[in-house]
PDB file of C-alpha atoms and ligand atoms in Angstrom:
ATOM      1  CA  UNK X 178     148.492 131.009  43.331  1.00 64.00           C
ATOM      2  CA  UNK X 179     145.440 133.206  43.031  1.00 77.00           C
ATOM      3  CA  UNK X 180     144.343 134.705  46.384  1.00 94.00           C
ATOM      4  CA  UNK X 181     140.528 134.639  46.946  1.00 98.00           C
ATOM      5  CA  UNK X 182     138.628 135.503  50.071  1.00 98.00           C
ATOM      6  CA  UNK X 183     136.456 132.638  51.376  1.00 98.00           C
ATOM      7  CA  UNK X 184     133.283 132.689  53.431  1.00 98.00           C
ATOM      8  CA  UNK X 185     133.040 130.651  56.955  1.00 98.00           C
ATOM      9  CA  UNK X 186     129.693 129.750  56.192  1.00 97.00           C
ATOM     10  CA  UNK X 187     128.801 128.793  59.798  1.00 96.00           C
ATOM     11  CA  UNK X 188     124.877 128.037  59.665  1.00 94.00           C
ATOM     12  CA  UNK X 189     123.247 125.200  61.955  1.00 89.00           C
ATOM     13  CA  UNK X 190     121.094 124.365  58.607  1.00 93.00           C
ATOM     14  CA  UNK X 191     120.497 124.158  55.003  1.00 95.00           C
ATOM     15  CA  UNK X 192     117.969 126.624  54.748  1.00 96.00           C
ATOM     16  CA  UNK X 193     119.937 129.551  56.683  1.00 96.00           C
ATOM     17  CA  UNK X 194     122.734 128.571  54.382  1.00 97.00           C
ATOM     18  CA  UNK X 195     121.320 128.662  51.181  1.00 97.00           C
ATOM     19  CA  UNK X 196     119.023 131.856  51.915  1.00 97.00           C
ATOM     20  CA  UNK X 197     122.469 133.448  52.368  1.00 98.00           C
ATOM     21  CA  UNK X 198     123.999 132.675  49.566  1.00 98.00           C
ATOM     22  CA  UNK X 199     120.686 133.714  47.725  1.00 98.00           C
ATOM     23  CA  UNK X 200     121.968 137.594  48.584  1.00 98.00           C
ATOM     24  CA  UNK X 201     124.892 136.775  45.936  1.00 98.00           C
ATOM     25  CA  UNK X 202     123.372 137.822  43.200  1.00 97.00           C
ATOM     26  CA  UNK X 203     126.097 138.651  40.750  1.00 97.00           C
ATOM     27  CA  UNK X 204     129.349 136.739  42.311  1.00 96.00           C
ATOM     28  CA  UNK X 205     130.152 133.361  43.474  1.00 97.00           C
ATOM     29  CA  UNK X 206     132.070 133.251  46.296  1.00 98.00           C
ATOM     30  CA  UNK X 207     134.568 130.431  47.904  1.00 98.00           C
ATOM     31  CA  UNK X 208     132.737 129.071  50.764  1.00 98.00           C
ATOM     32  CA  UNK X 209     133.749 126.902  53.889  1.00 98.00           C
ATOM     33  CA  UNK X 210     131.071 124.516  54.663  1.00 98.00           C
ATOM     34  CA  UNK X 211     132.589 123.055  58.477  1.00 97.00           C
ATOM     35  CA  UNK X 212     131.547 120.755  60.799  1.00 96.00           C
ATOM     36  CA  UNK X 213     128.197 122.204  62.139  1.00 94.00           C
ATOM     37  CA  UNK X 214     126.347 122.703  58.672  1.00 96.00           C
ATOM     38  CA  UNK X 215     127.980 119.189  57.082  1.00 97.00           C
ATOM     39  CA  UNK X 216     126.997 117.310  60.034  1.00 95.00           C
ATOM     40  CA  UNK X 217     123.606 119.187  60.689  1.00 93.00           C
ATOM     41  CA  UNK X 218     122.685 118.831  56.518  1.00 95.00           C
ATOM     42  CA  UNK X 219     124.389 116.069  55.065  1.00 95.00           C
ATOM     43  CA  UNK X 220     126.704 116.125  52.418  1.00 96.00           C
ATOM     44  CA  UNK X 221     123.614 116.888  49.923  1.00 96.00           C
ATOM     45  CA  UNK X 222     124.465 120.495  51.716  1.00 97.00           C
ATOM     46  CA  UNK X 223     127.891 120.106  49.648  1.00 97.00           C
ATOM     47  CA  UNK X 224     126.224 119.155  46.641  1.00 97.00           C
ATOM     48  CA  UNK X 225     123.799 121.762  46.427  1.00 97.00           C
ATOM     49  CA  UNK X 226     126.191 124.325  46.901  1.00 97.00           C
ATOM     50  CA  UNK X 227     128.290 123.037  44.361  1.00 97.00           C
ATOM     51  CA  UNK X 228     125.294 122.808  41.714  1.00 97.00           C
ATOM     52  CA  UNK X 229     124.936 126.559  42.292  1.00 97.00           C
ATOM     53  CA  UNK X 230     128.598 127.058  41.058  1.00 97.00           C
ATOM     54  CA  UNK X 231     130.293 128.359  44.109  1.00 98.00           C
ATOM     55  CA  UNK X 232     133.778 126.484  44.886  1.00 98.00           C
ATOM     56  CA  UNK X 233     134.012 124.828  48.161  1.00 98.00           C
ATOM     57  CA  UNK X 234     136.484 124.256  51.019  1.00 98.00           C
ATOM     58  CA  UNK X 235     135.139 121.653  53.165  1.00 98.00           C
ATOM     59  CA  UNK X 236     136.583 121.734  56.562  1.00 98.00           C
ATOM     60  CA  UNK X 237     136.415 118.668  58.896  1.00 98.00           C
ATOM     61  CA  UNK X 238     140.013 118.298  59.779  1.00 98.00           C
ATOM     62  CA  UNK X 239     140.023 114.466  59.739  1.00 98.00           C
ATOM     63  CA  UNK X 240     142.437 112.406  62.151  1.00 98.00           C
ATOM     64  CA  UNK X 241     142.606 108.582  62.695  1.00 98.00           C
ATOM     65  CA  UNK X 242     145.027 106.245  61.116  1.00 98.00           C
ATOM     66  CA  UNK X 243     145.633 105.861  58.105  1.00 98.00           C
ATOM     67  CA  UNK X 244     143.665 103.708  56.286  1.00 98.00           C
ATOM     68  CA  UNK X 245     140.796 105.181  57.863  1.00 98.00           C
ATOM     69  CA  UNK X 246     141.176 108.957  56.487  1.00 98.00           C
ATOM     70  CA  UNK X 247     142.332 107.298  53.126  1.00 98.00           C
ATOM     71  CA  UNK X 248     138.839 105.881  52.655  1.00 98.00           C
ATOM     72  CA  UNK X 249     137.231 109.375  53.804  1.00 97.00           C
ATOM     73  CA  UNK X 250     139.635 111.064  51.977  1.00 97.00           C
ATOM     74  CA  UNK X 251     138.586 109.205  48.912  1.00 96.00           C
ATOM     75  CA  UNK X 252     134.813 109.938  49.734  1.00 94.00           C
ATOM     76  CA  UNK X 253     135.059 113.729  50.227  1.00 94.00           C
ATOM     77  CA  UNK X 254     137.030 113.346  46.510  1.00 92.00           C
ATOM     78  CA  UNK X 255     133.923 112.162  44.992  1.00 93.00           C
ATOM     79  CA  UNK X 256     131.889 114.681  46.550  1.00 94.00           C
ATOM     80  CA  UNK X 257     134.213 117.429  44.365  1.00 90.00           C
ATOM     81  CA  UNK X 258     135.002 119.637  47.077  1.00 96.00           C
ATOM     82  CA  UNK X 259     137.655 121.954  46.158  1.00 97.00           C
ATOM     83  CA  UNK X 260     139.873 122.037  49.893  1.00 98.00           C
ATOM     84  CA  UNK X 261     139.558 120.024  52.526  1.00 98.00           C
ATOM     85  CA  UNK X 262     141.453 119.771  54.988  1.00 98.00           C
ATOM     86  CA  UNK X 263     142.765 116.997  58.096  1.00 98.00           C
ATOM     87  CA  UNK X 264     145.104 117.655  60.902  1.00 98.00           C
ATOM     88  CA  UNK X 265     149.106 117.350  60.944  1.00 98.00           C
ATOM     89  CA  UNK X 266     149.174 115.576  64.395  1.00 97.00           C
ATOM     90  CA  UNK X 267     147.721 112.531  62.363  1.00 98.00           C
ATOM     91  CA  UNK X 268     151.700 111.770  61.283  1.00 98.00           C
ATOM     92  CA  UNK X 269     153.196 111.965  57.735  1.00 98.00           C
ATOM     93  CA  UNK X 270     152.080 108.545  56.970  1.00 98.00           C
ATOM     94  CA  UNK X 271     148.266 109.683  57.710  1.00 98.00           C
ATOM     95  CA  UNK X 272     148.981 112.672  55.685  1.00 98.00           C
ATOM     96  CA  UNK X 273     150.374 110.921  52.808  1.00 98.00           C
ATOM     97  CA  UNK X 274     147.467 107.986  52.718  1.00 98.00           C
ATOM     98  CA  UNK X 275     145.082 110.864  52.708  1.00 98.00           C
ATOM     99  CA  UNK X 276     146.725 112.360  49.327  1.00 98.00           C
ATOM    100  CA  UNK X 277     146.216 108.597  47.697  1.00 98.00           C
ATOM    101  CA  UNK X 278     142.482 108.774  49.156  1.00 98.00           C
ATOM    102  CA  UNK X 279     141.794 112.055  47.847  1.00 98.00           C
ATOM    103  CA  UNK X 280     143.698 111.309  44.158  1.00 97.00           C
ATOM    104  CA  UNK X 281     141.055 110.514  41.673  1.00 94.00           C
ATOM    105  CA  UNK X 282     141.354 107.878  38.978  1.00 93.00           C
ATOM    106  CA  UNK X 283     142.217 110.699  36.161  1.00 95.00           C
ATOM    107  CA  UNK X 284     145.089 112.314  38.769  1.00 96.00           C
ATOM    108  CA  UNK X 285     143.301 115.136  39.806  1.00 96.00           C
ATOM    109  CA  UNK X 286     142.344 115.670  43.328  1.00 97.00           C
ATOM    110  CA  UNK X 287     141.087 118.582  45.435  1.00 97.00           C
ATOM    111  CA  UNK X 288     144.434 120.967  47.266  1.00 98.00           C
ATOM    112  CA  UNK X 289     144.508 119.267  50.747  1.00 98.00           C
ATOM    113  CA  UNK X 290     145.820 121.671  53.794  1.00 98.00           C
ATOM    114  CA  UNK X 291     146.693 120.751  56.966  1.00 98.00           C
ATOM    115  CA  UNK X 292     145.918 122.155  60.440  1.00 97.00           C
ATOM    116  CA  UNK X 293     149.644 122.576  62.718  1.00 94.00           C
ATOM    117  CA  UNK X 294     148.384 123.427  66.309  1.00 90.00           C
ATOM    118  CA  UNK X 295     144.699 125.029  66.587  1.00 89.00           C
ATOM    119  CA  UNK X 296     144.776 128.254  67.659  1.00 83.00           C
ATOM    120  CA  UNK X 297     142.989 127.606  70.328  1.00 85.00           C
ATOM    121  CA  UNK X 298     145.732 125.565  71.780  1.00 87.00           C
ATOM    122  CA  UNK X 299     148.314 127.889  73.933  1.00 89.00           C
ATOM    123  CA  UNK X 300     152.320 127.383  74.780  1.00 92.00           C
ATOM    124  CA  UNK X 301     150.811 125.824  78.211  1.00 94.00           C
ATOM    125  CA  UNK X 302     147.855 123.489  76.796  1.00 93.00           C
ATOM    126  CA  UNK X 303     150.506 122.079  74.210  1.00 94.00           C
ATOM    127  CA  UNK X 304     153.074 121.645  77.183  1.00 96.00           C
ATOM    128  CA  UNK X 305     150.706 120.219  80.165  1.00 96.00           C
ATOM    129  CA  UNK X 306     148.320 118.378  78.173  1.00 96.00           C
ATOM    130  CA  UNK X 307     150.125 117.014  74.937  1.00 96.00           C
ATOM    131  CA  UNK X 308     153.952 117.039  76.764  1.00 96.00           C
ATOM    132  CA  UNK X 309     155.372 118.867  73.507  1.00 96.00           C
ATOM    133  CA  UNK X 310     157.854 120.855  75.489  1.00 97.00           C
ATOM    134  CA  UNK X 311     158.967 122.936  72.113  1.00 96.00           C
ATOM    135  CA  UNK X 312     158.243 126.602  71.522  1.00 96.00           C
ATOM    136  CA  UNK X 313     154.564 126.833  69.911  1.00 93.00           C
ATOM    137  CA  UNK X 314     155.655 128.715  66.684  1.00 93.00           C
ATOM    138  CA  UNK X 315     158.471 126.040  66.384  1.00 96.00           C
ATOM    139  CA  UNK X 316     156.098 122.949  66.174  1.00 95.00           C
ATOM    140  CA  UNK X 317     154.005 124.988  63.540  1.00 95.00           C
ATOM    141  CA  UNK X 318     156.637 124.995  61.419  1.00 97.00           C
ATOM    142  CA  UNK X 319     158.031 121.638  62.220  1.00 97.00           C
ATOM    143  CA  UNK X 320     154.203 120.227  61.408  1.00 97.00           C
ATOM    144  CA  UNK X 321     153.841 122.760  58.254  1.00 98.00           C
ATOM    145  CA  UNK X 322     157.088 121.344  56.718  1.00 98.00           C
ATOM    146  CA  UNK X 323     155.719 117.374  57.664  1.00 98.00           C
ATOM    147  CA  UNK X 324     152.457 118.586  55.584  1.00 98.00           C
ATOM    148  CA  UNK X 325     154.701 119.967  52.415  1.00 98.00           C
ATOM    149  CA  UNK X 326     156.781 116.546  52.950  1.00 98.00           C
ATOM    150  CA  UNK X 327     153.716 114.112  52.951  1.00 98.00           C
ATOM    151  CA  UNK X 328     153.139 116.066  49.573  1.00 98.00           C
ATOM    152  CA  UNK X 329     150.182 118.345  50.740  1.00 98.00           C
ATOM    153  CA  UNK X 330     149.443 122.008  49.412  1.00 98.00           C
ATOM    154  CA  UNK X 331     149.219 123.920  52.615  1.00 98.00           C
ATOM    155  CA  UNK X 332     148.409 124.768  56.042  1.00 98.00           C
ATOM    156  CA  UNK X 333     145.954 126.420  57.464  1.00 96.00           C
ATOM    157  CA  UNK X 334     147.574 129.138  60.098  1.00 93.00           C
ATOM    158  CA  UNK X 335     147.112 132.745  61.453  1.00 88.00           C
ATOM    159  CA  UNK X 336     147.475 135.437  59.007  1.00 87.00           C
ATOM    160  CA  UNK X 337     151.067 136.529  61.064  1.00 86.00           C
ATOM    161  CA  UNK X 338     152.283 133.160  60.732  1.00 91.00           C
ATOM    162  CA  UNK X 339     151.812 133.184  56.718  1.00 94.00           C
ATOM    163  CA  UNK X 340     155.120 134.880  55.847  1.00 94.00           C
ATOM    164  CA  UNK X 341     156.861 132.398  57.892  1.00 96.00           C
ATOM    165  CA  UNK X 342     155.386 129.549  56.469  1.00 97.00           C
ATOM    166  CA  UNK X 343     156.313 130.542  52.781  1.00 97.00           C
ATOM    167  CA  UNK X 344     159.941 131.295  54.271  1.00 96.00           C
ATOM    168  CA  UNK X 345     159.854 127.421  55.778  1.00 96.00           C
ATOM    169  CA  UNK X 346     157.668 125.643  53.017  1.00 98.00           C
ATOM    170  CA  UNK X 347     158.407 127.996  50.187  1.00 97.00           C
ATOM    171  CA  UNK X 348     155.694 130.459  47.973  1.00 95.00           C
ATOM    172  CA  UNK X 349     153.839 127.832  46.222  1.00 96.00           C
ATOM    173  CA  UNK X 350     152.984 125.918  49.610  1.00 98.00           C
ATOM    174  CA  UNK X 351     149.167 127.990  50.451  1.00 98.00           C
ATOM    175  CA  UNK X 352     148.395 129.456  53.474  1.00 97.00           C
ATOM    176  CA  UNK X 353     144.994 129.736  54.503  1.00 97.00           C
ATOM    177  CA  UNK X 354     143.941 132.144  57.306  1.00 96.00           C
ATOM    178  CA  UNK X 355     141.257 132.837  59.554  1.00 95.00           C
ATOM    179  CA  UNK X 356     141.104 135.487  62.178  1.00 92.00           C
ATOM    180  CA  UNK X 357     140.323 138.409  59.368  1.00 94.00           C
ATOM    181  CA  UNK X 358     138.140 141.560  60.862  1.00 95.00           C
ATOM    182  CA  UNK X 359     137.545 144.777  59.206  1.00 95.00           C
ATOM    183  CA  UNK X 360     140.071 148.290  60.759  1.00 93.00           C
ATOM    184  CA  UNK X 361     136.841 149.266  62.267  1.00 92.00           C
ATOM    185  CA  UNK X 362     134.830 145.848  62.731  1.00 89.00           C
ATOM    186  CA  UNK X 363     133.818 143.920  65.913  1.00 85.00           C
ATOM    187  CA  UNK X 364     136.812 141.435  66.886  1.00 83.00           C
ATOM    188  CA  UNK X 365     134.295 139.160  68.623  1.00 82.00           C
ATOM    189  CA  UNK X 366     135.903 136.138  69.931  1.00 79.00           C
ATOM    190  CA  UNK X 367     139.143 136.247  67.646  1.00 77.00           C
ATOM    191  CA  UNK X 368     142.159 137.187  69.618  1.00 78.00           C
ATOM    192  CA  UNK X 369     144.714 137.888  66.905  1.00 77.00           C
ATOM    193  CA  UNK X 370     143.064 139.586  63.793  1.00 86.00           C
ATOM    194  CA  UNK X 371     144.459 141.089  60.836  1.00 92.00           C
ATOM    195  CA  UNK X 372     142.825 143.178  58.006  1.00 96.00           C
ATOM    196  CA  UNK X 373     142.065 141.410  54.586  1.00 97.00           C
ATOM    197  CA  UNK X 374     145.030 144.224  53.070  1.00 97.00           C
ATOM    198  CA  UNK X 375     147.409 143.487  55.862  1.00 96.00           C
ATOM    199  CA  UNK X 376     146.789 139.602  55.636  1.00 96.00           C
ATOM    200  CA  UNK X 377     147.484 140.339  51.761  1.00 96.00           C
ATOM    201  CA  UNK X 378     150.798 142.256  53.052  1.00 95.00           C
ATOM    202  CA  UNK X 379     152.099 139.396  54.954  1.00 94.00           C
ATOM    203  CA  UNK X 380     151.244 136.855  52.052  1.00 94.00           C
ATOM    204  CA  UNK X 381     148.287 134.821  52.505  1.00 96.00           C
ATOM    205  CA  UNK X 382     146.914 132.955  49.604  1.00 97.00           C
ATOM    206  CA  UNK X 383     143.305 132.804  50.963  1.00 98.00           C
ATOM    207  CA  UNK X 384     141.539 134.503  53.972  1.00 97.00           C
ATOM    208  CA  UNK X 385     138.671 132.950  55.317  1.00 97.00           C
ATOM    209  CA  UNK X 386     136.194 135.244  56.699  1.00 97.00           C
ATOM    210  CA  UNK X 387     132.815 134.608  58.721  1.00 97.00           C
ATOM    211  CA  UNK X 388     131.037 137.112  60.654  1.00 96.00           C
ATOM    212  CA  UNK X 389     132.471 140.199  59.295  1.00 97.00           C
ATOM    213  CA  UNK X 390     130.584 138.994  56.122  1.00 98.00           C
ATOM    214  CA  UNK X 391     127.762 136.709  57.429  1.00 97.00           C
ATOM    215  CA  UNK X 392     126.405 139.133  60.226  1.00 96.00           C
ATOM    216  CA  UNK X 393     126.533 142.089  58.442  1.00 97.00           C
ATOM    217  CA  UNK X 394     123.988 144.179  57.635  1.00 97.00           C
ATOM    218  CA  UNK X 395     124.286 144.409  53.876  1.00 98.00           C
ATOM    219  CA  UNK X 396     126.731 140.563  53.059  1.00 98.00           C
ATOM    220  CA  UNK X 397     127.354 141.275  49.826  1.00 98.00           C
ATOM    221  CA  UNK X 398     128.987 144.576  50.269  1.00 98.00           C
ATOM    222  CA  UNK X 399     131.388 143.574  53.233  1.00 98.00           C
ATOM    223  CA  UNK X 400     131.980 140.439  50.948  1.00 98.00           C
ATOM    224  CA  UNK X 401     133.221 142.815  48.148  1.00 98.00           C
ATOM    225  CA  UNK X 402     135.209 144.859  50.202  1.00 98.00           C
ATOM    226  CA  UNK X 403     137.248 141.932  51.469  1.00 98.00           C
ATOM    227  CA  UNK X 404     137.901 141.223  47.917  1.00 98.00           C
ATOM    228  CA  UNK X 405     138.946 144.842  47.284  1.00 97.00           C
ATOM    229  CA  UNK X 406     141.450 144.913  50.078  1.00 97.00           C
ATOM    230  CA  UNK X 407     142.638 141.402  49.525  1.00 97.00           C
ATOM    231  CA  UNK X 408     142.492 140.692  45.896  1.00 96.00           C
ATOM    232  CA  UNK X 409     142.360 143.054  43.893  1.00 87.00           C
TER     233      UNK X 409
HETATM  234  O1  LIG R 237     133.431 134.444  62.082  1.00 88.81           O
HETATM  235  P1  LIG R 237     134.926 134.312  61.904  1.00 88.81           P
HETATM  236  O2  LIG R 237     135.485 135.229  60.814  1.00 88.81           O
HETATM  237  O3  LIG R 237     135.690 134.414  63.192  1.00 88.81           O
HETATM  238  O4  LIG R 237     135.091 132.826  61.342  1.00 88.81           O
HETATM  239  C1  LIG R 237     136.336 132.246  61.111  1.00 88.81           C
HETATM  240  C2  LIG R 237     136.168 130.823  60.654  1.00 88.81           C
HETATM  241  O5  LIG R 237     137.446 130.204  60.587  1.00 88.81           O
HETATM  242  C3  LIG R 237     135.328 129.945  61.580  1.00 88.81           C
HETATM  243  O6  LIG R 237     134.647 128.968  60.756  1.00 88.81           O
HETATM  244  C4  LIG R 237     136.347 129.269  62.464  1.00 88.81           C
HETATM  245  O7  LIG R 237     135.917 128.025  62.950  1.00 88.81           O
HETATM  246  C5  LIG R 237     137.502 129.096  61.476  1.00 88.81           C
HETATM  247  N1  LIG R 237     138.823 128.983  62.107  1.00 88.81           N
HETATM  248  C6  LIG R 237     139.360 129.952  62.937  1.00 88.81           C
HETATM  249  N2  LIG R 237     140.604 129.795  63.486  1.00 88.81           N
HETATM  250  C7  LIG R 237     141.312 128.693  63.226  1.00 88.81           C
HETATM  251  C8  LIG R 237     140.794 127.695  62.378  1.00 88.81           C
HETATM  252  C9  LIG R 237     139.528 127.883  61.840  1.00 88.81           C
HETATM  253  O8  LIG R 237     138.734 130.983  63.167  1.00 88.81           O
HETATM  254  N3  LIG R 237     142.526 128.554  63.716  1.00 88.81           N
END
């Protein structure tokens, strides 16, 4: 699995999005297009991007039954996304209806990754508002290996949690991880950040990465150094 770094590109619109990417002048990176910009633009925001020749992870972490995320699943296929992504909660049957969705007529089909627990959600949340009484990093790994059993590619988790996953789901199954800052960046709102070299340490296959790149004051150079301390 080649490791790339991919940008969060969190804009509220088109034109902030595309004026960004306008600073690439001599790479094309991976970009995330979430729930703000694809909502806010449309998916001609997707298609755009694509035109332009960058690969793209689209991340709206679908969950309903399903039938339902087949039929979206089968939609975002269509719109030749790269990744995209839906959440583990949804069952294995959701998971695996959402692999025949996304499976174009010719077999091939973007990688689909799964979300275990957000990270947002603590020991306490999971226990007093879901009643999942387990230990946190347990039902991680009990919802990664559902993901690799419904026949998905990956999970997105943090970048400590990668090793574990490849131990549980084995090296082909791809982590994807957020929560990526600089040795001497701003942590902002993250809680548990790792460098792009450590996260390539513990294993991760991608490392998504937002402000460190998109509030910088020169983009394209924080962008490359991610990619020298992660890929190359
Ligand atoms: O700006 P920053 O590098 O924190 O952006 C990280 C991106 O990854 C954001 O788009 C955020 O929503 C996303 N993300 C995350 N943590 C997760 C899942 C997604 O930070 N567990």
């Amino acid at each position: 699995m080649g490791k790339d770094v991919i940008i969060a590109c969190d804009f509220a619109g088109k034109d902030e999005a595309l004026a960004f990417l306008d600073l690439f002048k001599e790479e094309k990176p991976y970009v995330k297009i979430g729930m703000e910009l694809f909502y806010g633009a449309g998916p001609e925001i997707v298609r755009e991007i694509k035109k332009r020749g960058h690969k793209i992870f689209l991340d709206l972490k679908l969950h309903d039954i399903p039938n339902t995320v087949k039929k979206a699943m089968s939609v975002l296929s269509h719109l030749d996304v790269d990744m995209c992504n839906l959440h583990a909660g949804g069952t294995i049957a959701m998971m695996e209806a959402a692999i025949e969705g996304l499976t174009r007529p010719d077999g091939t089909r973007p990688l689909l990754i799964a979300v275990t627990q957000l990270t947002s959600t603590s020991q306490e949340r999971m226990e007093n508002d879901l009643l999942i009484k387990e230990p946190l990093d347990k039902v991680v790994m009990h919802y990664a290996h559902n993901a690799k059993v419904a026949g998905l590619d990956g999970v997105v988790c943090s970048p400590l949690e990668a090793a574990k996953v490849h131990e549980v789901c084995g090296d082909n199954f791809v982590t994807v991880t957020p929560g990526v800052r600089f040795a001497d960046g701003d942590i902002g709102d993250q809680v548990r950040v790792t460098t792009p070299e450590r996260a390539k340490e513990i294993g991760s296959d991608y490392i998504v990465v937002g402000r460190p790149i998109t509030a910088a004051a020169d983009p394209v150079a924080a962008y490359r150094r991610c990619v020298s301390e992660f890929v190359d």
